[in-house]
Amino acid sequence: MSKSNTYNVAVVGATGAVGQKMLETLEDRNFPINQLKLLSSSRSAGLKTTFKGKEYVVEEATPESFTDIDIALFSAGGSVSKKLAPEAVKKGAVVIDNTSAYRMAEDVPLVVPEVNESDIKNHKGIIANPNCSTIQMVAALEPIRKSLGINRVIVSTYQAVSGAGNEANDELREQSQAFLNGEELEANILPAKGDEKHYPIAFNALPQIDVFQDNGYTFEEMKMINETKKIMHMPKLSVAATCVRLPIFTSHAESVYIEVEQDDVSVEQIQSLLAEAPGIVLQDDPATQTYPTPLSSAEKKDVFVGRIRKDLDEDRGFHLWVVSDNLLKGAAWNSVQIAERIVANQWL
Amino acid sequence: MSKSNTYNVAVVGATGAVGQKMLETLEDRNFPINQLKLLSSSRSAGLKTTFKGKEYVVEEATPESFTDIDIALFSAGGSVSKKLAPEAVKKGAVVIDNTSAYRMAEDVPLVVPEVNESDIKNHKGIIANPNCSTIQMVAALEPIRKSLGINRVIVSTYQAVSGAGNEANDELREQSQAFLNGEELEANILPAKGDEKHYPIAFNALPQIDVFQDNGYTFEEMKMINETKKIMHMPKLSVAATCVRLPIFTSHAESVYIEVEQDDVSVEQIQSLLAEAPGIVLQDDPATQTYPTPLSSAEKKDVFVGRIRKDLDEDRGFHLWVVSDNLLKGAAWNSVQIAERIVANQWL
């Protein structure tokens, strides 16, 4: 399949917001690629994109596309993954799937390498990449859980539009210019592409990401709740989420309340746990107005944490502000990171 | 002082974002004004503004400005209120102060009429108007507290720039256009005008409103915590706040988690309490994607509530999404409402 520790890699959804970031990240990390195949739905087939200075024509993904592929990174929507990921596995590829299609399937590991890297080795062909807002939160919570225990999480999110793809970026850009010109705002994509109603996002806040479930929570909220429990191996963890889309292009922010299991924990203890944790950058100094923001975190691979405060009433309660680039750690970088761990450990 | 149930009214800070809304609201409500005096700091004195079609020249506020004034609405910053509110009281005026100068003073009522109207009658000349983000939250919590009790509140805010005045509006507008043009963003006002560092707000989220306190919380967060306890007469209420400024011109939104005192409360119970409450509009139907947003709530006097969900782990826990125009219910309308209650009850 591959020669001298290089791998045949397919990127499915190569022209999308996440697909483009996957290519950038593979290039940036100098991932050991033998042959690269760029795939997409029929709609985008024929488009061209470059990798390491070389031009590639994007081909329509079919079951045959995966012959001789070692690793397939999927980010072309849940329906494409449902149809083609099993075909890729049949052809011998390991699939790293960035959609929600397989995340909660019992035999599919759901992985954030800083949290549960070793789950990868149990894969049966598919490894799922978690939801963007979940990844950055569990990356920040795990170092705290390991030392102090955590039994409760309440999160309110501040999410960028790029999580809804390039069309949502265009919509924010066009609506913002229309607003500044004093024109009417036209909404066709957000809050959720397939949903009945659309509302303007420019200079607004939409308390709906993805569609509503029967219990009154949105699918995005349920993803955060269920995926957090699965990744952290804590089925009994109390998790609540309110997910809000904002007029931000890149990086999700989260206001996270946690309760630890130990008494008398100090802010300094939590700060030093996070300062030493892999993939986490502590930016927390009120005296110098130091804290992460979406703009300061964009185009970076790390998860940034600041505004760590002890609750004023609950001794075990702490508040954190967690920010990360939703297309990188939230999607492309976490997927490539999984691919790197697979080849480093030979978990193919 | 006044003839036949009309009153001499002064508006201090008449040219500011809130002052202008106070004039609009007094006009809209047809407040019984005999003589209107528009005042400001020396910087804005001489500017002209209109009320009921008549042009007024704004005068510099001095102690003498308040001779014969019955009601003085202050919104020209804390230092102006500290200097001139006692002078206005000495001249016989009742002051309704929209700054933070007197809010926590023991002998000053802090009032949201839907919550604690009767506190007004204990005033000794000054009545304080609470912080914008506090007002809309307590208005939504009070009907729930009255029936079901509340012992815990955790809020994350999504706040508009207009809470920081017209200069912050201009900054958001200029930065947004610069961003869309691909130019550098210049930041001079936000997150807090007097603070050392300034960060861009356009397409960003700033987890700092007002300056930091020694305990790591911002002053805005401490205002929400302390004012909520005072207005609701609940010194032991557990309240936590994380306040975030966003690229929104008008209306604050809040993701509020509460714990009620009764067991087995349903979402429907909370919905019907809010639907019947004064000043509250329930907009909560996931099936039709019905929920309030900043844009849909702007220029309206009410507090809008939606996304009411029961916590999935804590039987007494509920999540709410509360939105209101920060310049109206959050400032001008609440002040004028206090003035209306004062004249209706003859609490002058």
XYZ file of C-alpha atoms in Angstrom:
696
model
C 0.000 0.000 0.000
C 2.594 2.574 0.993
C 6.323 2.745 0.461
C 8.932 3.449 3.181
C 6.605 4.857 5.866
C 4.625 7.116 3.614
C 0.900 6.788 3.133
C -1.724 7.161 0.462
C -4.135 9.797 1.780
C -7.565 10.833 0.530
C -9.311 14.047 1.591
C -13.063 13.881 1.008
C -14.651 17.345 0.884
C -11.356 18.902 -0.181
C -12.897 22.175 -1.368
C -14.887 22.901 1.817
C -13.902 25.167 4.707
C -12.591 22.231 6.770
C -11.147 20.332 3.757
C -9.002 23.315 2.811
C -7.721 23.546 6.404
C -6.971 19.790 6.330
C -4.750 20.317 3.285
C -3.018 23.300 4.926
C -2.438 21.271 8.087
C -1.132 18.173 6.264
C 1.297 20.437 4.410
C 2.277 22.418 7.498
C 2.924 19.221 9.502
C 4.752 17.634 6.570
C 2.559 14.549 6.949
C 4.274 11.540 5.287
C 2.150 11.368 2.138
C 2.981 9.035 -0.727
C -0.024 9.739 -2.923
C -2.683 12.375 -2.256
C -6.199 12.086 -3.658
C -8.635 14.994 -3.396
C -12.286 14.009 -3.485
C -15.666 15.717 -3.200
C -19.332 15.385 -4.007
C -20.251 15.577 -7.701
C -21.129 19.260 -7.192
C -17.505 20.281 -6.558
C -15.791 17.688 -8.759
C -13.535 19.263 -11.378
C -12.493 22.185 -9.155
C -8.767 22.655 -8.693
C -6.779 23.182 -5.527
C -3.068 23.146 -4.676
C -0.970 21.174 -2.196
C 2.733 21.834 -1.696
C 2.737 23.956 -4.825
C 1.229 21.264 -7.022
C -2.198 21.597 -8.613
C -4.757 18.844 -8.050
C -8.092 18.315 -9.771
C -10.769 17.321 -7.302
C -12.505 14.064 -8.297
C -15.983 12.855 -7.457
C -15.811 10.433 -4.530
C -17.015 6.913 -5.367
C -16.362 3.550 -3.689
C -13.564 2.935 -6.216
C -11.808 6.152 -5.190
C -10.512 4.423 -2.064
C -8.576 1.605 -3.758
C -5.024 1.671 -2.326
C -5.871 4.503 0.100
C -4.376 4.076 3.616
C -6.005 7.015 5.397
C -9.165 8.845 4.326
C -10.100 12.151 5.981
C -13.846 12.764 5.515
C -15.444 16.207 5.827
C -18.107 16.375 3.142
C -21.239 16.124 5.283
C -22.898 13.290 7.162
C -24.657 11.737 4.170
C -21.423 11.359 2.202
C -19.748 9.751 5.229
C -22.673 7.387 5.787
C -22.523 6.253 2.173
C -18.785 6.142 1.501
C -16.924 5.643 4.799
C -17.886 1.930 4.973
C -16.808 1.563 1.330
C -13.435 3.111 2.122
C -13.027 0.734 5.069
C -13.879 -2.232 2.803
C -11.067 -1.137 0.492
C -8.678 -1.204 3.482
C -8.522 2.474 4.403
C -8.730 3.863 7.928
C -11.359 6.617 7.926
C -11.109 9.711 10.138
C -14.583 11.181 9.900
C -15.245 14.811 10.762
C -19.054 14.554 10.495
C -21.555 13.547 13.160
C -22.453 10.352 11.253
C -20.578 7.848 13.433
C -19.650 9.798 16.572
C -22.067 8.062 18.904
C -21.750 4.592 17.297
C -20.607 2.166 19.966
C -17.796 0.576 17.946
C -16.401 3.914 16.695
C -13.796 5.673 18.853
C -14.481 9.417 19.280
C -11.095 10.956 19.842
C -9.368 14.094 21.063
C -5.744 12.931 21.278
C -4.949 14.974 24.419
C -7.859 13.236 26.166
C -8.299 9.681 24.878
C -5.619 8.903 22.314
C -5.501 5.238 23.287
C -9.138 4.748 22.205
C -7.860 4.982 18.621
C -6.399 1.497 18.729
C -9.851 -0.070 19.192
C -11.063 1.229 15.860
C -12.724 -1.061 13.343
C -11.886 1.160 10.392
C -13.602 4.401 11.384
C -12.459 6.949 13.973
C -14.770 9.883 14.554
C -13.586 13.464 15.019
C -15.816 15.188 17.612
C -17.890 18.317 17.185
C -15.772 21.506 17.150
C -17.237 23.044 20.303
C -16.818 19.752 22.177
C -13.148 19.266 21.250
C -11.854 22.528 22.691
C -13.897 22.104 25.875
C -12.778 18.554 26.698
C -9.154 19.475 25.880
C -9.381 22.177 28.578
C -11.301 20.010 31.065
C -9.167 16.852 30.917
C -6.086 18.204 32.764
C -8.406 19.465 35.512
C -10.346 16.198 35.691
C -7.173 14.131 35.900
C -5.953 15.951 39.017
C -9.082 17.235 40.716
C -12.041 15.340 39.304
C -15.004 17.054 37.649
C -18.640 16.190 38.221
C -20.509 19.067 36.609
C -20.175 21.181 33.465
C -22.425 24.037 32.307
C -21.332 25.698 29.076
C -22.621 28.629 27.027
C -20.955 28.931 23.639
C -20.010 31.854 21.410
C -19.595 30.154 18.011
C -18.170 31.364 14.722
C -20.084 31.064 11.449
C -17.318 29.106 9.678
C -18.548 26.070 11.602
C -21.468 26.181 9.149
C -19.162 26.253 6.115
C -18.022 28.717 3.467
C -21.598 29.684 2.576
C -22.151 30.914 6.136
C -18.945 32.972 5.925
C -20.229 34.564 2.718
C -23.598 35.231 4.338
C -22.006 37.028 7.317
C -19.805 39.068 4.992
C -22.677 40.090 2.711
C -25.106 40.850 5.534
C -22.506 42.894 7.409
C -21.849 45.065 4.351
C -25.599 45.433 3.714
C -26.154 46.501 7.347
C -23.358 49.100 7.151
C -24.908 50.388 3.914
C -28.304 50.675 5.601
C -29.776 47.959 3.372
C -32.084 45.028 4.149
C -30.431 41.812 5.334
C -31.078 38.641 3.366
C -30.794 35.339 5.268
C -30.636 31.988 3.456
C -28.230 29.767 5.412
C -28.146 30.360 9.182
C -29.062 29.303 11.798
C -29.230 25.849 10.136
C -28.982 25.234 6.408
C -31.762 22.699 6.070
C -34.143 24.321 8.520
C -37.337 26.164 7.616
C -36.561 29.669 8.847
C -33.424 31.734 8.431
C -32.453 34.765 10.481
C -29.751 37.394 9.936
C -26.488 36.754 11.768
C -24.814 40.140 11.138
C -24.696 42.172 14.378
C -26.986 39.560 15.925
C -26.866 36.399 18.084
C -28.782 33.234 17.142
C -29.505 30.787 19.985
C -29.818 27.903 17.553
C -27.031 25.810 16.019
C -28.184 22.817 13.991
C -31.804 21.654 14.265
C -34.002 21.271 17.340
C -34.449 17.873 18.978
C -37.674 16.686 20.605
C -36.392 17.595 24.081
C -36.076 21.305 23.211
C -32.290 21.193 22.958
C -30.591 21.723 19.601
C -28.574 18.935 18.008
C -25.405 20.993 18.620
C -26.223 21.142 22.329
C -26.874 17.401 22.464
C -23.619 16.776 20.601
C -21.711 18.701 23.284
C -23.517 16.832 26.055
C -23.225 13.297 24.652
C -19.802 13.566 23.019
C -18.219 15.020 26.177
C -19.399 12.009 28.186
C -18.113 9.564 25.561
C -14.681 11.175 25.009
C -14.029 11.609 28.742
C -15.380 8.119 29.548
C -17.749 9.685 32.063
C -21.292 8.518 31.244
C -22.570 9.989 34.546
C -20.981 13.432 34.138
C -23.576 16.198 34.444
C -23.246 18.338 31.296
C -25.492 21.163 30.108
C -24.972 23.291 26.997
C -26.496 26.369 25.395
C -25.088 26.936 21.914
C -25.193 30.352 20.255
C -24.038 31.434 16.795
C -22.415 34.865 16.586
C -21.116 37.263 13.933
C -17.558 35.946 14.197
C -15.781 34.318 11.232
C -13.276 32.094 13.038
C -12.800 30.585 16.525
C -15.392 29.454 19.017
C -15.380 30.823 22.560
C -17.000 29.150 25.558
C -18.005 30.324 29.003
C -17.604 27.132 31.019
C -18.678 26.528 34.618
C -17.312 23.394 36.282
C -17.513 21.786 39.676
C -14.417 19.836 40.735
C -14.510 16.929 43.185
C -11.896 18.255 45.605
C -12.420 20.937 48.246
C -10.316 24.061 48.703
C -8.899 24.100 45.176
C -7.392 27.460 44.194
C -7.432 29.334 40.887
C -3.616 29.047 40.864
C -3.853 25.232 41.002
C -6.113 25.155 37.964
C -3.920 27.670 36.158
C -0.810 25.548 36.666
C -2.576 22.347 35.582
C -3.592 24.074 32.347
C -0.221 25.758 31.838
C 1.454 22.334 31.811
C -1.161 20.531 29.715
C -0.423 19.519 26.104
C -2.236 21.559 23.477
C -3.390 24.179 25.991
C -2.102 27.752 26.265
C -2.930 29.628 29.456
C -3.678 33.322 28.800
C -4.963 34.522 32.126
C -3.836 37.719 33.788
C -6.520 40.268 34.651
C -3.873 42.796 35.760
C -2.614 43.069 32.186
C -6.016 42.418 30.524
C -4.685 39.091 29.256
C -7.296 36.618 28.010
C -7.946 34.862 24.713
C -10.378 36.160 22.083
C -11.572 34.640 18.802
C -9.422 37.030 16.738
C -6.277 36.368 18.803
C -6.809 32.578 18.628
C -7.564 32.263 14.902
C -5.128 30.360 12.670
C -3.524 28.721 15.730
C -3.659 25.050 16.667
C -3.877 25.405 20.459
C -6.783 25.725 22.860
C -6.512 28.995 24.800
C -7.886 29.385 28.337
C -8.321 32.491 30.471
C -10.657 34.271 32.910
C -10.306 31.436 35.442
C -12.268 32.420 38.538
C -13.477 30.639 41.605
C -17.235 30.787 42.094
C -18.076 33.252 44.871
C -20.620 30.917 46.502
C -19.659 27.347 45.611
C -16.211 26.286 46.873
C -15.890 23.601 44.187
C -17.140 25.839 41.374
C -14.884 27.489 38.778
C -15.481 29.600 35.693
C -13.292 29.397 32.567
C -13.177 31.102 29.151
C -12.023 28.657 26.449
C -11.222 29.760 22.881
C -9.900 27.873 19.853
C -9.910 28.000 16.073
C -12.953 25.883 15.205
C -11.541 24.866 11.818
C -8.155 23.778 13.246
C -8.320 22.135 16.692
C -12.085 21.988 16.213
C -11.811 20.055 12.953
C -8.819 19.811 10.583
C -5.971 19.797 13.107
C -7.673 17.304 15.423
C -8.264 14.994 12.418
C -4.654 15.264 11.234
C -3.485 14.789 14.823
C -5.448 11.507 14.921
C -3.793 10.529 11.625
C -0.370 11.340 13.106
C -1.052 9.179 16.170
C -2.244 6.340 13.914
C 0.956 6.294 11.886
C 3.230 6.896 14.905
C 1.666 3.929 16.730
C 1.017 1.875 13.615
C -2.673 1.617 14.505
C -3.626 1.278 10.844
C -42.994 73.628 41.414
C -45.287 72.124 38.835
C -48.685 73.099 37.602
C -51.721 70.772 37.404
C -49.925 67.400 37.633
C -47.168 68.236 35.260
C -43.515 68.215 36.245
C -40.316 70.064 35.564
C -37.915 67.436 34.245
C -34.166 67.630 33.676
C -32.232 65.106 31.578
C -28.527 65.119 32.396
C -26.429 63.609 29.601
C -29.082 64.443 27.026
C -26.822 63.973 24.016
C -25.546 60.504 24.992
C -26.794 57.137 23.742
C -29.022 56.651 26.812
C -29.995 60.358 27.109
C -31.368 60.335 23.572
C -33.382 57.215 24.343
C -34.686 58.889 27.525
C -36.032 61.770 25.424
C -37.582 59.376 22.913
C -39.203 57.418 25.739
C -40.525 60.505 27.588
C -42.059 61.664 24.294
C -43.401 58.238 23.378
C -44.992 57.804 26.847
C -46.313 61.367 26.794
C -44.801 61.923 30.244
C -46.521 64.899 31.950
C -43.768 67.472 31.477
C -44.256 71.116 32.350
C -40.749 72.353 31.635
C -37.930 70.276 30.127
C -34.293 71.123 30.718
C -31.559 69.344 28.762
C -28.184 69.261 30.496
C -24.757 67.795 29.846
C -21.091 68.065 30.701
C -19.311 71.194 29.428
C -18.017 69.164 26.464
C -21.481 68.705 24.940
C -23.026 72.008 26.092
C -24.321 74.086 23.202
C -25.381 71.081 21.122
C -29.004 71.072 19.975
C -31.569 68.300 20.163
C -35.322 68.109 19.628
C -38.209 66.974 21.815
C -41.794 66.853 20.526
C -40.717 68.814 17.464
C -39.182 71.644 19.488
C -35.469 72.414 19.414
C -33.575 72.592 22.707
C -30.058 73.868 23.346
C -28.223 71.598 25.773
C -26.849 73.548 28.741
C -23.900 72.727 30.957
C -25.130 71.093 34.162
C -24.324 73.093 37.326
C -25.881 72.994 40.801
C -28.064 75.952 39.798
C -29.471 74.014 36.818
C -31.724 72.089 39.214
C -33.637 75.031 40.674
C -37.370 74.262 40.307
C -36.680 70.809 38.829
C -38.997 68.036 40.135
C -37.405 65.012 38.499
C -33.849 64.746 37.213
C -32.806 61.786 35.053
C -29.022 61.378 35.204
C -27.016 59.485 32.581
C -23.786 61.422 32.108
C -21.344 59.089 33.840
C -20.621 58.269 37.468
C -18.475 61.319 38.205
C -21.184 63.757 37.071
C -23.750 61.918 39.220
C -21.448 61.926 42.248
C -20.921 65.660 41.926
C -24.358 66.881 40.910
C -27.011 64.392 42.092
C -26.705 65.589 45.748
C -26.943 69.187 44.510
C -30.112 68.373 42.596
C -31.579 66.738 45.701
C -30.696 69.822 47.781
C -32.690 71.920 45.289
C -35.685 69.618 45.858
C -35.478 67.327 42.848
C -35.884 63.557 42.897
C -32.947 62.045 41.041
C -33.208 58.845 38.981
C -29.586 57.938 38.398
C -28.570 55.597 35.569
C -24.895 55.372 36.608
C -23.278 52.965 39.057
C -22.473 55.834 41.494
C -25.193 55.133 44.077
C -26.501 51.680 43.217
C -25.005 49.883 46.184
C -25.474 52.776 48.664
C -27.591 51.507 51.551
C -30.063 54.408 51.598
C -30.581 54.417 47.813
C -33.302 52.161 46.376
C -32.165 50.179 43.328
C -35.300 49.575 41.323
C -36.754 47.487 38.534
C -40.469 48.328 38.805
C -41.645 44.805 37.894
C -39.539 43.450 40.778
C -39.359 45.972 43.622
C -41.454 49.019 42.779
C -42.369 49.647 46.408
C -38.702 50.249 47.317
C -39.049 53.582 45.517
C -41.030 55.103 48.369
C -38.067 54.780 50.763
C -35.915 57.083 48.675
C -34.079 60.009 50.221
C -33.845 61.918 46.965
C -31.940 59.462 44.809
C -33.245 56.281 43.169
C -30.710 54.205 41.260
C -31.377 52.539 37.925
C -29.587 49.169 37.825
C -27.009 47.984 35.330
C -28.522 47.076 31.931
C -27.606 43.387 32.026
C -28.977 43.071 35.568
C -32.345 44.667 34.793
C -33.425 42.266 32.074
C -32.281 39.237 34.072
C -34.116 40.090 37.302
C -37.240 41.021 35.335
C -37.242 37.471 33.923
C -36.321 35.787 37.216
C -38.830 37.523 39.513
C -42.009 35.792 38.228
C -40.231 32.439 38.625
C -38.913 33.291 42.089
C -42.339 34.403 43.289
C -43.961 31.069 42.474
C -41.166 28.526 42.658
C -38.286 30.112 44.577
C -34.789 30.441 43.136
C -31.571 29.704 44.966
C -28.954 29.711 42.250
C -28.188 31.763 39.118
C -25.311 31.314 36.655
C -25.342 33.743 33.731
C -23.158 34.216 30.650
C -23.914 37.430 28.781
C -23.856 38.417 25.103
C -23.716 42.223 25.332
C -24.115 44.948 22.716
C -21.556 47.721 22.273
C -24.086 50.529 22.756
C -23.841 49.849 26.494
C -20.437 51.537 26.188
C -21.934 54.607 24.504
C -22.009 56.201 21.050
C -18.225 56.056 20.704
C -18.335 52.261 21.001
C -21.041 52.146 18.303
C -18.798 54.205 16.032
C -15.853 51.934 16.784
C -17.806 48.778 15.859
C -19.046 50.412 12.654
C -15.580 51.623 11.598
C -13.802 48.387 12.492
C -16.433 46.273 10.706
C -15.987 48.268 7.491
C -12.193 48.115 7.810
C -12.350 44.324 8.286
C -14.581 43.901 5.221
C -12.122 46.074 3.251
C -9.231 43.884 4.406
C -7.698 46.763 6.393
C -6.114 46.857 9.864
C -8.510 47.329 12.808
C -7.910 50.282 15.123
C -9.168 49.928 18.721
C -9.394 52.914 21.070
C -12.513 52.415 23.204
C -13.404 48.796 24.000
C -13.305 46.709 26.105
C -13.288 49.572 28.674
C -12.731 53.202 27.811
C -10.393 54.100 30.655
C -8.430 50.859 30.629
C -4.861 50.434 29.376
C -5.361 48.049 26.475
C -7.941 48.096 23.725
C -8.885 45.193 21.485
C -10.938 45.040 18.279
C -14.595 44.152 18.757
C -15.526 43.633 15.070
C -16.092 39.916 14.369
C -14.672 39.188 17.823
C -15.784 38.534 21.440
C -14.205 40.352 24.399
C -14.574 38.645 27.803
C -14.139 41.946 29.613
C -16.789 44.603 30.299
C -15.660 47.449 32.539
C -12.419 47.115 34.539
C -11.123 44.128 36.511
C -11.605 43.941 40.273
C -9.075 42.451 42.696
C -10.981 39.139 42.812
C -10.507 38.505 39.066
C -14.112 39.363 38.193
C -14.858 42.442 36.099
C -16.847 45.317 37.575
C -19.696 44.439 35.200
C -19.782 40.894 36.577
C -19.766 42.174 40.166
C -22.568 44.621 39.291
C -24.714 41.714 38.073
C -23.920 39.680 41.176
C -24.422 42.415 43.790
C -27.280 44.304 42.164
C -29.313 41.134 41.612
C -29.138 40.325 45.327
C -30.129 43.878 46.291
C -33.026 44.270 43.837
C -34.459 40.836 44.630
C -33.933 41.295 48.404
C -31.967 38.027 48.429
C -28.580 38.672 50.022
C -27.897 34.909 50.181
C -28.784 34.140 46.550
C -25.951 32.352 44.782
C -25.188 34.388 41.634
C -22.311 33.982 39.174
C -21.737 36.014 36.022
C -19.416 35.992 33.033
C -19.865 39.137 30.923
C -18.838 39.249 27.278
C -18.954 42.123 24.784
C -19.932 41.214 21.231
C -20.182 42.836 17.805
C -23.858 43.684 18.254
C -25.125 47.284 18.243
C -28.290 46.919 20.313
C -29.816 44.450 22.803
C -28.086 42.267 25.344
C -28.719 38.521 25.371
C -28.132 36.228 28.329
C -27.784 32.479 28.758
C -29.149 32.003 32.262
C -29.062 28.836 34.342
C -31.246 28.792 37.458
C -32.118 26.337 40.171
C -35.629 26.630 41.588
C -36.585 25.577 45.101
C -39.450 23.278 44.162
C -39.139 19.747 42.814
C -40.779 18.418 39.651
C -41.304 21.782 38.008
C -41.989 21.559 34.266
C -40.885 23.796 31.400
C -44.577 24.516 30.771
C -44.992 25.899 34.315
C -42.121 28.307 33.827
C -43.417 29.274 30.394
C -46.844 30.153 31.753
C -45.404 32.136 34.672
C -43.388 34.214 32.196
C -46.239 34.529 29.695
C -48.375 36.168 32.383
C -45.657 38.384 33.876
C -45.676 42.167 33.310
C -42.984 43.445 30.977
C -42.083 39.940 29.776
C -42.807 38.476 26.345
C -42.475 34.706 25.990
C -41.020 33.709 22.590
C -40.384 30.035 23.005
C -41.338 27.427 20.451
C -38.575 25.210 19.079
C -40.988 23.602 16.588
C -41.309 26.930 14.761
C -37.750 28.154 15.543
C -39.252 30.824 17.776
C -36.834 32.531 20.181
C -35.730 36.128 20.731
C -32.571 37.586 19.178
C -30.884 40.980 19.668
C -32.096 42.225 16.259
C -35.696 41.107 16.866
C -35.748 42.705 20.340
C -34.195 46.079 19.474
C -36.308 49.224 19.825
C -38.816 47.377 22.021
C -39.481 47.966 25.703
C -40.093 44.372 26.800
C -37.837 41.625 28.052
C -38.033 38.605 25.731
C -37.504 35.040 26.968
C -37.085 31.808 25.038
C -35.131 28.526 24.859
C -36.515 27.423 28.228
C -35.195 23.927 28.925
C -35.048 21.677 31.918
C -31.533 20.602 32.827
C -30.999 16.975 31.804
C -29.306 16.036 35.105
C -30.579 18.430 37.783
C -34.355 18.236 38.376
C -34.463 21.793 39.770
C -32.236 23.251 37.037
C -33.532 25.285 34.084
C -31.892 27.128 31.212
C -33.299 30.370 29.747
C -32.328 32.805 26.963
C -33.190 36.385 27.921
C -32.953 39.302 25.458
C -33.798 42.981 25.770
C -32.874 46.366 24.304
C -30.084 47.504 26.624
C -30.810 51.196 25.989
C -34.560 50.855 26.671
C -35.463 48.384 29.447
C -31.765 48.294 30.307
C -31.570 52.060 30.806
C -33.922 54.742 29.459
C -37.245 52.926 29.713
C -36.555 51.548 33.193
C -35.634 55.107 34.339
C -38.770 56.636 32.824
C -40.815 53.773 34.277
C -39.484 54.685 37.739
C -40.438 58.317 37.048
C -43.947 57.194 36.030
C -44.329 55.172 39.247
C -43.114 58.160 41.275
C -45.715 60.517 39.835
C -48.511 57.909 39.840
C -47.918 57.205 43.549
C -46.882 60.743 44.429
C -43.606 59.451 45.864
C -41.861 62.763 45.083
